mmCIF file of C-alpha atoms and ligand atoms in Angstrom:
data_model
loop_
_atom_site.group_PDB
_atom_site.id
_atom_site.type_symbol
_atom_site.label_atom_id
_atom_site.label_comp_id
_atom_site.label_asym_id
_atom_site.label_seq_id
_atom_site.Cartn_x
_atom_site.Cartn_y
_atom_site.Cartn_z
ATOM 1 C CA MET A 1 -29.904 -72.613 38.076
ATOM 2 C CA LYS A 2 -33.033 -74.818 36.599
ATOM 3 C CA TYR A 3 -32.797 -73.335 33.316
ATOM 4 C CA ALA A 4 -28.664 -73.333 33.286
ATOM 5 C CA ILE A 5 -29.085 -76.945 33.448
ATOM 6 C CA TYR A 6 -31.582 -77.418 30.841
ATOM 7 C CA GLY A 7 -29.750 -75.247 28.509
ATOM 8 C CA ILE A 8 -25.867 -77.007 29.161
ATOM 9 C CA SER A 9 -28.102 -79.944 28.064
ATOM 10 C CA LEU A 10 -29.027 -78.565 25.046
ATOM 11 C CA ILE A 11 -25.517 -77.938 24.778
ATOM 12 C CA PHE A 12 -24.732 -80.941 24.942
ATOM 13 C CA PHE A 13 -27.622 -82.610 22.220
ATOM 14 C CA SER A 14 -26.603 -80.733 19.982
ATOM 15 C CA LEU A 15 -23.165 -80.576 19.742
ATOM 16 C CA ILE A 16 -22.926 -84.338 21.158
ATOM 17 C CA ILE A 17 -26.469 -86.430 19.763
ATOM 18 C CA LEU A 18 -27.555 -84.305 16.450
ATOM 19 C CA PRO A 19 -24.838 -84.482 14.526
ATOM 20 C CA SER A 20 -24.617 -88.424 14.902
ATOM 21 C CA ILE A 21 -27.907 -87.948 13.917
ATOM 22 C CA ILE A 22 -27.071 -86.509 10.812
ATOM 23 C CA VAL A 23 -24.358 -89.360 10.407
ATOM 24 C CA PHE A 24 -26.615 -91.794 11.242
ATOM 25 C CA GLY A 25 -29.747 -90.246 8.847
ATOM 26 C CA PHE A 26 -27.523 -89.205 6.193
ATOM 27 C CA ASN A 27 -24.971 -91.678 5.424
ATOM 28 C CA SER A 28 -26.357 -94.787 7.275
ATOM 29 C CA HIS A 29 -25.526 -96.754 3.707
ATOM 30 C CA LYS A 30 -21.875 -95.985 4.875
ATOM 31 C CA THR A 31 -20.026 -98.665 6.759
ATOM 32 C CA SER A 32 -17.441 -95.831 7.703
ATOM 33 C CA SER A 33 -18.429 -93.655 10.261
ATOM 34 C CA THR A 34 -18.014 -90.062 8.873
ATOM 35 C CA PRO A 35 -16.813 -87.276 11.032
ATOM 36 C CA ALA A 36 -19.522 -85.250 12.140
ATOM 37 C CA SER A 37 -18.451 -81.843 10.530
ATOM 38 C CA ASP A 38 -18.392 -82.826 7.660
ATOM 39 C CA VAL A 39 -22.508 -83.655 7.260
ATOM 40 C CA LYS A 40 -24.306 -80.196 7.195
ATOM 41 C CA LEU A 41 -27.187 -79.177 4.747
ATOM 42 C CA ILE A 42 -26.218 -75.095 5.762
ATOM 43 C CA ASP A 43 -22.184 -74.323 5.875
ATOM 44 C CA GLY A 44 -22.932 -70.871 6.256
ATOM 45 C CA GLY A 45 -25.157 -70.259 5.442
ATOM 46 C CA LYS A 46 -24.448 -72.569 1.627
ATOM 47 C CA LEU A 47 -26.375 -75.599 1.426
ATOM 48 C CA VAL A 48 -24.550 -78.739 0.814
ATOM 49 C CA LYS A 49 -26.912 -80.779 -1.800
ATOM 50 C CA LEU A 50 -27.344 -84.391 -0.757
ATOM 51 C CA ASP A 51 -28.103 -87.284 -1.908
ATOM 52 C CA ASN A 52 -29.822 -89.066 0.881
ATOM 53 C CA LEU A 53 -31.955 -86.780 2.923
ATOM 54 C CA GLY A 54 -32.937 -88.935 5.575
ATOM 55 C CA ASN A 55 -33.852 -87.564 9.261
ATOM 56 C CA THR A 56 -37.284 -85.071 8.085
ATOM 57 C CA ASP A 57 -37.025 -84.178 11.646
ATOM 58 C CA LEU A 58 -33.917 -81.964 11.225
ATOM 59 C CA TYR A 59 -35.805 -79.741 9.118
ATOM 60 C CA HIS A 60 -38.490 -79.739 10.988
ATOM 61 C CA THR A 61 -37.855 -79.304 14.604
ATOM 62 C CA VAL A 62 -36.618 -75.535 15.552
ATOM 63 C CA ASN A 63 -34.983 -74.747 19.236
ATOM 64 C CA VAL A 64 -36.633 -71.890 20.155
ATOM 65 C CA PHE A 65 -34.985 -69.355 23.609
ATOM 66 C CA ILE A 66 -38.774 -67.575 24.753
ATOM 67 C CA THR A 67 -37.109 -64.406 25.686
ATOM 68 C CA ASN A 68 -39.869 -63.770 28.091
ATOM 69 C CA GLN A 69 -39.637 -67.544 29.942
ATOM 70 C CA ASN A 70 -36.326 -67.424 29.766
ATOM 71 C CA LYS A 71 -36.103 -70.772 28.629
ATOM 72 C CA ILE A 72 -35.713 -73.162 25.170
ATOM 73 C CA GLN A 73 -38.324 -74.862 23.976
ATOM 74 C CA LYS A 74 -38.158 -77.321 20.530
ATOM 75 C CA MET A 75 -41.030 -77.204 18.810
ATOM 76 C CA ASN A 76 -42.269 -78.191 14.643
ATOM 77 C CA LEU A 77 -40.844 -75.806 12.233
ATOM 78 C CA GLU A 78 -44.851 -74.713 11.183
ATOM 79 C CA GLU A 79 -46.057 -74.205 14.055
ATOM 80 C CA TYR A 80 -42.406 -71.387 15.096
ATOM 81 C CA VAL A 81 -43.554 -69.692 11.696
ATOM 82 C CA LYS A 82 -47.180 -69.538 13.176
ATOM 83 C CA GLY A 83 -46.252 -67.469 15.961
ATOM 84 C CA VAL A 84 -43.510 -65.473 13.934
ATOM 85 C CA VAL A 85 -45.582 -64.229 11.572
ATOM 86 C CA ALA A 86 -47.963 -63.952 14.063
ATOM 87 C CA ALA A 87 -46.039 -61.511 15.480
ATOM 88 C CA GLU A 88 -44.482 -59.624 13.233
ATOM 89 C CA MET A 89 -46.929 -58.760 10.837
ATOM 90 C CA PRO A 90 -50.378 -57.460 11.242
ATOM 91 C CA ALA A 91 -52.941 -60.336 10.931
ATOM 92 C CA GLU A 92 -54.961 -58.084 8.639
ATOM 93 C CA PHE A 93 -52.856 -58.136 5.775
ATOM 94 C CA GLU A 94 -53.848 -59.635 3.168
ATOM 95 C CA ILE A 95 -52.911 -63.324 2.378
ATOM 96 C CA GLU A 96 -50.577 -63.115 0.098
ATOM 97 C CA ALA A 97 -48.777 -60.804 1.638
ATOM 98 C CA LEU A 98 -48.167 -62.936 5.512
ATOM 99 C CA LYS A 99 -47.990 -65.840 3.270
ATOM 100 C CA ALA A 100 -44.582 -64.044 1.777
ATOM 101 C CA GLN A 101 -44.155 -63.012 5.560
ATOM 102 C CA VAL A 102 -43.721 -66.589 6.182
ATOM 103 C CA VAL A 103 -41.672 -68.098 3.688
ATOM 104 C CA ALA A 104 -38.432 -65.230 4.744
ATOM 105 C CA ALA A 105 -39.642 -66.320 8.244
ATOM 106 C CA ARG A 106 -38.948 -69.680 7.493
ATOM 107 C CA THR A 107 -35.841 -69.155 5.436
ATOM 108 C CA TYR A 108 -34.231 -66.976 8.854
ATOM 109 C CA VAL A 109 -34.654 -70.387 11.209
ATOM 110 C CA LEU A 110 -33.829 -72.255 9.113
ATOM 111 C CA SER A 111 -30.440 -70.863 8.598
ATOM 112 C CA LYS A 112 -29.499 -70.342 11.771
ATOM 113 C CA GLU A 113 -30.346 -73.893 12.459
ATOM 114 C CA ILE A 114 -28.038 -75.383 13.998
ATOM 115 C CA ALA A 115 -28.932 -79.433 13.379
ATOM 116 C CA LEU A 116 -28.592 -78.328 9.382
ATOM 117 C CA GLY A 117 -25.080 -76.832 10.314
ATOM 118 C CA GLY A 118 -26.191 -73.045 11.077
ATOM 119 C CA LYS A 119 -24.536 -70.939 13.860
ATOM 120 C CA GLY A 120 -27.841 -70.271 16.357
ATOM 121 C CA CYS A 121 -28.613 -67.436 18.471
ATOM 122 C CA ASP A 122 -25.778 -66.209 19.468
ATOM 123 C CA LEU A 123 -26.976 -64.782 22.367
ATOM 124 C CA HIS A 124 -28.174 -68.415 23.839
ATOM 125 C CA PRO A 125 -25.955 -71.356 23.109
ATOM 126 C CA GLY A 126 -28.146 -74.384 22.415
ATOM 127 C CA ALA A 127 -31.204 -72.180 20.916
ATOM 128 C CA ASP A 128 -30.538 -72.351 16.423
ATOM 129 C CA VAL A 129 -32.795 -69.116 16.818
ATOM 130 C CA CYS A 130 -34.975 -66.266 20.094
ATOM 131 C CA THR A 131 -37.279 -64.358 20.093
ATOM 132 C CA ASP A 132 -36.256 -60.740 20.795
ATOM 133 C CA SER A 133 -37.506 -58.647 17.728
ATOM 134 C CA GLU A 134 -34.062 -56.725 17.890
ATOM 135 C CA HIS A 135 -31.432 -59.643 18.063
ATOM 136 C CA CYS A 136 -33.392 -62.465 16.129
ATOM 137 C CA GLN A 137 -36.915 -62.335 14.739
ATOM 138 C CA ALA A 138 -40.190 -61.819 17.356
ATOM 139 C CA TRP A 139 -42.675 -65.350 18.066
ATOM 140 C CA GLN A 140 -45.788 -64.790 20.274
ATOM 141 C CA SER A 141 -47.161 -68.214 21.608
ATOM 142 C CA GLU A 142 -50.771 -68.403 21.044
ATOM 143 C CA GLY A 143 -51.907 -67.567 24.650
ATOM 144 C CA GLU A 144 -50.001 -64.135 23.225
ATOM 145 C CA LEU A 145 -52.427 -64.341 20.629
ATOM 146 C CA LYS A 146 -55.467 -65.077 22.227
ATOM 147 C CA GLU A 147 -54.869 -61.681 24.536
ATOM 148 C CA LYS A 148 -53.781 -59.394 21.492
ATOM 149 C CA TRP A 149 -56.505 -60.611 19.285
ATOM 150 C CA GLY A 150 -59.734 -61.497 21.715
ATOM 151 C CA LYS A 151 -62.760 -62.433 19.476
ATOM 152 C CA ASN A 152 -60.442 -62.081 16.225
ATOM 153 C CA PHE A 153 -58.013 -65.199 17.689
ATOM 154 C CA ASP A 154 -60.136 -67.759 15.544
ATOM 155 C CA LYS A 155 -60.794 -65.868 12.506
ATOM 156 C CA TYR A 156 -56.418 -64.673 12.877
ATOM 157 C CA TYR A 157 -55.203 -67.879 14.255
ATOM 158 C CA ALA A 158 -57.129 -69.771 10.608
ATOM 159 C CA LYS A 159 -55.992 -67.369 8.786
ATOM 160 C CA ILE A 160 -52.325 -67.339 9.252
ATOM 161 C CA SER A 161 -52.092 -70.855 9.307
ATOM 162 C CA GLN A 162 -53.580 -70.845 5.602
ATOM 163 C CA ALA A 163 -50.589 -68.542 4.450
ATOM 164 C CA VAL A 164 -48.949 -71.443 6.574
ATOM 165 C CA GLU A 165 -50.063 -74.575 4.588
ATOM 166 C CA ASP A 166 -49.964 -73.580 1.458
ATOM 167 C CA THR A 167 -46.720 -72.261 1.891
ATOM 168 C CA GLU A 168 -45.465 -75.030 3.173
ATOM 169 C CA GLY A 169 -41.624 -75.832 3.282
ATOM 170 C CA LEU A 170 -40.478 -73.518 1.230
ATOM 171 C CA VAL A 171 -37.576 -71.071 1.363
ATOM 172 C CA LEU A 172 -36.145 -68.368 -0.402
ATOM 173 C CA VAL A 173 -32.658 -69.058 -2.283
ATOM 174 C CA TYR A 174 -29.760 -67.383 -4.192
ATOM 175 C CA ASP A 175 -27.071 -69.039 -5.047
ATOM 176 C CA ASP A 176 -27.640 -71.724 -4.055
ATOM 177 C CA ALA A 177 -27.727 -70.884 -0.193
ATOM 178 C CA LEU A 178 -30.223 -69.704 2.121
ATOM 179 C CA ILE A 179 -30.883 -65.658 1.712
ATOM 180 C CA VAL A 180 -30.973 -62.835 4.982
ATOM 181 C CA PRO A 181 -34.419 -62.530 4.097
ATOM 182 C CA ALA A 182 -34.055 -58.886 5.569
ATOM 183 C CA TYR A 183 -38.020 -57.037 6.044
ATOM 184 C CA HIS A 184 -38.868 -53.698 7.423
ATOM 185 C CA ALA A 185 -42.196 -52.354 8.486
ATOM 186 C CA ILE A 186 -42.233 -49.138 5.903
ATOM 187 C CA SER A 187 -39.481 -48.631 3.310
ATOM 188 C CA GLY A 188 -40.663 -44.147 2.416
ATOM 189 C CA GLY A 189 -41.011 -45.031 -1.165
ATOM 190 C CA LYS A 190 -38.380 -46.510 -1.972
ATOM 191 C CA THR A 191 -35.257 -49.495 0.003
ATOM 192 C CA GLU A 192 -32.401 -49.459 1.012
ATOM 193 C CA ASN A 193 -29.208 -51.317 -0.993
ATOM 194 C CA SER A 194 -27.758 -53.324 1.774
ATOM 195 C CA GLU A 195 -24.169 -51.928 1.631
ATOM 196 C CA ASP A 196 -25.392 -48.164 2.657
ATOM 197 C CA VAL A 197 -26.945 -49.897 5.890
ATOM 198 C CA TRP A 198 -24.754 -52.363 6.621
ATOM 199 C CA GLN A 199 -21.486 -51.837 4.970
ATOM 200 C CA SER A 200 -21.550 -55.635 3.418
ATOM 201 C CA LYS A 201 -23.127 -55.346 -0.409
ATOM 202 C CA ILE A 202 -25.217 -58.101 -0.938
ATOM 203 C CA PRO A 203 -26.151 -58.809 -4.229
ATOM 204 C CA TYR A 204 -30.209 -60.076 -3.080
ATOM 205 C CA LEU A 205 -30.644 -56.534 -0.841
ATOM 206 C CA ARG A 206 -30.534 -53.394 -3.631
ATOM 207 C CA SER A 207 -33.181 -50.590 -3.887
ATOM 208 C CA VAL A 208 -36.206 -50.353 -5.472
ATOM 209 C CA VAL A 209 -39.537 -48.365 -5.168
ATOM 210 C CA SER A 210 -41.774 -49.739 -3.331
ATOM 211 C CA PRO A 211 -45.450 -47.902 -3.801
ATOM 212 C CA GLY A 212 -48.568 -47.875 -2.469
ATOM 213 C CA GLU A 213 -46.695 -47.354 1.645
ATOM 214 C CA GLU A 214 -48.053 -44.205 2.074
ATOM 215 C CA ALA A 215 -52.063 -45.459 3.498
ATOM 216 C CA ALA A 216 -49.660 -46.375 6.607
ATOM 217 C CA SER A 217 -50.751 -44.745 9.042
ATOM 218 C CA LYS A 218 -46.931 -44.290 10.211
ATOM 219 C CA TYR A 219 -45.327 -43.334 6.505
ATOM 220 C CA LYS A 220 -44.287 -40.263 8.107
ATOM 221 C CA THR A 221 -44.658 -38.927 11.644
ATOM 222 C CA THR A 222 -42.899 -36.176 13.853
ATOM 223 C CA VAL A 223 -41.852 -36.012 17.191
ATOM 224 C CA ILE A 224 -41.596 -32.488 18.825
ATOM 225 C CA VAL A 225 -39.142 -31.351 21.312
ATOM 226 C CA SER A 226 -37.958 -28.288 22.801
ATOM 227 C CA LYS A 227 -34.632 -26.949 21.923
ATOM 228 C CA GLU A 228 -33.000 -27.432 25.883
ATOM 229 C CA GLU A 229 -34.212 -31.344 25.671
ATOM 230 C CA PHE A 230 -32.981 -31.175 22.112
ATOM 231 C CA ILE A 231 -29.864 -30.036 23.181
ATOM 232 C CA ASN A 232 -30.239 -32.498 26.909
ATOM 233 C CA LYS A 233 -30.293 -35.289 25.022
ATOM 234 C CA LEU A 234 -27.656 -35.134 22.538
ATOM 235 C CA LYS A 235 -25.703 -34.015 25.665
ATOM 236 C CA GLN A 236 -25.905 -37.336 27.912
ATOM 237 C CA LYS A 237 -25.005 -38.865 24.122
ATOM 238 C CA GLU A 238 -22.143 -36.783 23.523
ATOM 239 C CA PRO A 239 -21.018 -34.488 26.277
ATOM 240 C CA SER A 240 -18.479 -32.762 24.664
ATOM 241 C CA LEU A 241 -21.591 -31.062 22.357
ATOM 242 C CA ARG A 242 -21.373 -27.018 21.651
ATOM 243 C CA LEU A 243 -24.248 -26.086 20.761
ATOM 244 C CA ASP A 244 -26.063 -22.755 20.619
ATOM 245 C CA ASN A 245 -30.312 -22.028 21.761
ATOM 246 C CA SER A 246 -30.827 -19.647 18.842
ATOM 247 C CA ASN A 247 -30.528 -20.610 14.987
ATOM 248 C CA ILE A 248 -29.834 -24.671 16.158
ATOM 249 C CA LEU A 249 -30.720 -25.172 12.217
ATOM 250 C CA ASN A 250 -27.446 -23.265 10.897
ATOM 251 C CA GLN A 251 -25.644 -25.592 13.444
ATOM 252 C CA ILE A 252 -26.762 -28.302 11.229
ATOM 253 C CA LYS A 253 -24.760 -29.265 8.260
ATOM 254 C CA ASP A 254 -23.122 -31.629 6.168
ATOM 255 C CA VAL A 255 -26.126 -34.036 6.417
ATOM 256 C CA GLU A 256 -25.367 -37.203 4.294
ATOM 257 C CA ARG A 257 -28.056 -39.314 3.011
ATOM 258 C CA THR A 258 -28.011 -42.670 1.246
ATOM 259 C CA GLN A 259 -29.963 -42.343 -2.482
ATOM 260 C CA VAL A 260 -33.019 -42.971 -0.702
ATOM 261 C CA GLY A 261 -32.640 -40.569 1.961
ATOM 262 C CA HIS A 262 -31.967 -41.793 5.748
ATOM 263 C CA VAL A 263 -29.015 -40.253 7.428
ATOM 264 C CA LYS A 264 -25.770 -42.289 7.146
ATOM 265 C CA THR A 265 -23.719 -39.189 9.368
ATOM 266 C CA LEU A 266 -24.312 -35.464 10.220
ATOM 267 C CA LYS A 267 -23.192 -32.412 11.911
ATOM 268 C CA ILE A 268 -24.829 -30.570 14.695
ATOM 269 C CA GLY A 269 -22.721 -27.793 16.811
ATOM 270 C CA ASN A 270 -19.328 -29.304 16.854
ATOM 271 C CA ILE A 271 -20.146 -33.527 16.949
ATOM 272 C CA THR A 272 -20.808 -35.488 14.260
ATOM 273 C CA PHE A 273 -23.501 -37.722 14.448
ATOM 274 C CA ASN A 274 -24.630 -41.439 12.784
ATOM 275 C CA GLY A 275 -28.370 -41.173 12.241
ATOM 276 C CA LYS A 276 -28.981 -44.054 13.358
ATOM 277 C CA ASP A 277 -27.453 -42.184 17.588
ATOM 278 C CA ILE A 278 -30.471 -39.449 15.933
ATOM 279 C CA LYS A 279 -32.684 -42.573 15.671
ATOM 280 C CA GLU A 280 -32.186 -44.147 19.358
ATOM 281 C CA ILE A 281 -31.472 -40.544 20.584
ATOM 282 C CA PHE A 282 -35.111 -39.267 19.557
ATOM 283 C CA ASN A 283 -36.087 -42.690 19.702
ATOM 284 C CA LEU A 284 -37.210 -41.939 15.480
ATOM 285 C CA ASN A 285 -39.526 -44.291 13.747
ATOM 286 C CA SER A 286 -36.297 -44.559 11.011
ATOM 287 C CA THR A 287 -33.116 -42.383 10.158
ATOM 288 C CA ASN A 288 -35.175 -40.486 7.103
ATOM 289 C CA PHE A 289 -35.178 -37.415 9.515
ATOM 290 C CA SER A 290 -35.673 -33.938 9.107
ATOM 291 C CA PHE A 291 -35.485 -30.970 11.335
ATOM 292 C CA GLU A 292 -37.820 -27.647 11.564
ATOM 293 C CA GLU A 293 -37.875 -25.302 14.187
ATOM 294 C CA GLN A 294 -41.182 -23.701 15.333
ATOM 295 C CA GLY A 295 -40.854 -20.860 18.075
ATOM 296 C CA ASN A 296 -39.568 -22.375 21.539
ATOM 297 C CA ASN A 297 -39.529 -26.410 19.779
ATOM 298 C CA ILE A 298 -37.322 -28.738 17.129
ATOM 299 C CA VAL A 299 -39.559 -30.608 15.172
ATOM 300 C CA ILE A 300 -37.888 -34.031 13.516
ATOM 301 C CA THR A 301 -40.319 -35.220 11.042
ATOM 302 C CA VAL A 302 -39.627 -39.251 10.006
ATOM 303 C CA ILE A 303 -40.216 -40.918 7.129
ATOM 304 C CA GLY A 304 -40.950 -44.760 6.956
ATOM 305 C CA TYR A 305 -40.689 -47.592 9.227
ATOM 306 C CA GLY A 306 -37.007 -49.578 10.011
ATOM 307 C CA HIS A 307 -34.413 -49.289 8.380
ATOM 308 C CA GLY A 308 -35.023 -49.956 4.919
ATOM 309 C CA VAL A 309 -33.459 -52.925 4.111
ATOM 310 C CA GLY A 310 -35.095 -55.627 2.178
ATOM 311 C CA MET A 311 -39.138 -56.766 2.093
ATOM 312 C CA SER A 312 -41.124 -53.889 2.501
ATOM 313 C CA GLN A 313 -43.871 -55.232 4.572
ATOM 314 C CA TYR A 314 -46.249 -52.741 4.008
ATOM 315 C CA GLY A 315 -45.492 -52.638 0.313
ATOM 316 C CA ALA A 316 -46.066 -55.899 0.057
ATOM 317 C CA ASN A 317 -49.705 -55.881 1.681
ATOM 318 C CA ALA A 318 -49.973 -53.182 -1.369
ATOM 319 C CA MET A 319 -48.395 -55.030 -4.065
ATOM 320 C CA ALA A 320 -51.772 -58.257 -2.229
ATOM 321 C CA LYS A 321 -54.417 -55.238 -3.296
ATOM 322 C CA GLN A 322 -52.826 -55.224 -6.126
ATOM 323 C CA GLY A 323 -53.495 -59.409 -7.040
ATOM 324 C CA LYS A 324 -49.702 -60.137 -7.311
ATOM 325 C CA LYS A 325 -48.615 -63.052 -5.274
ATOM 326 C CA PHE A 326 -46.767 -63.992 -2.967
ATOM 327 C CA ASP A 327 -43.282 -65.422 -4.713
ATOM 328 C CA GLU A 328 -43.814 -62.324 -7.850
ATOM 329 C CA ILE A 329 -43.533 -59.892 -3.755
ATOM 330 C CA LEU A 330 -40.638 -62.148 -2.897
ATOM 331 C CA LYS A 331 -38.926 -61.504 -6.222
ATOM 332 C CA TYR A 332 -39.552 -58.110 -6.303
ATOM 333 C CA TYR A 333 -38.762 -57.726 -2.982
ATOM 334 C CA TYR A 334 -35.180 -59.841 -3.655
ATOM 335 C CA THR A 335 -33.116 -59.569 -6.680
ATOM 336 C CA GLY A 336 -32.352 -62.844 -8.113
ATOM 337 C CA ILE A 337 -34.170 -65.260 -5.688
ATOM 338 C CA GLU A 338 -35.157 -68.631 -5.970
ATOM 339 C CA ILE A 339 -38.564 -69.685 -3.949
ATOM 340 C CA VAL A 340 -37.405 -73.233 -3.243
ATOM 341 C CA LYS A 341 -38.835 -76.750 -1.108
ATOM 342 C CA ILE A 342 -36.222 -77.078 0.547
ATOM 343 C CA GLU A 343 -36.718 -80.531 0.384
ATOM 344 C CA ASP A 344 -37.092 -80.316 -3.372
ATOM 345 C CA LEU A 345 -33.455 -79.116 -3.448
ATOM 346 C CA LEU A 346 -31.902 -81.066 -0.603
ATOM 347 C CA LYS A 347 -32.954 -83.825 -2.700
ATOM 348 C CA ILE A 348 -30.997 -82.871 -6.296
ATOM 349 C CA GLN A 349 -28.140 -85.724 -6.776
ATOM 350 C CA HIS A 350 -24.767 -84.243 -6.426
HETATM 351 ZN ZN1 ZN B 1 -31.588 -64.298 19.098
#
């Protein structure tokens, strides 16, 4: 109940008070007041250039719904980004890879920020973003990081803080809009074109080779299930499935893959499944999988970890090990983008 009241007051704050701050901040030189809806820094993801950037608080603070605490907390943007990078990328990674992750995380949250004209987290009204990695992006508090890192806390926190400070305010832009900075752990050697995974063709989410990922322990993983379990699990999803226990592999047909190798669809017995269904049913790391029969078992071999679109985190780390800087890494994985300071971009005269 306490949360509900808090939530409502934040909605009120977002809808009523913040637009007036924007009007005041950016148009205080005008004598007549401008309707709040006309004053946005981001309109449908597109940056609206303003000649008088007043209230820098707008892009220095962010309302974060902390999922495991069930509450919204107002945070400094750069502090929030530290908690995201600490949660989303191993702190052992190279500093330039961490910096690349910082810029991606900052771009993501700013593109959603309600005060700037973003849509916020649609699961939690009043929040710009939530800490559920399946929905927005992961974030961990200092307390959680102390537990996770133990005696390495000071060293790792300082390293991530450095990555944040060295890239302060930098964001990724394509065609004057903040990009959707999709990222994943391991592509499996080559990233995906966005339309192969999510239907829509996004110009900066193009397939690129991603060398050096093979060293990652989860580059190739296997899941072993008995034939009986294999059939039962598929039947839980599709009760009308007809699949004969003998020679299962011969009953797997029409495997349609992306050019990179992720399974789009496949026919098992009489049912056509999406690759994503199989990934979920057997808890696989990616949809780039293949089957083998070994005695009474089905062995599922999986390449990569995650959806494969945008920046590969292990690929970024491999590039950093080769001496590449964060901007080179970001420009490699996000085709045709620019890296700018949000303040500088917004200050550009009309
Ligand atoms: Zn969310």
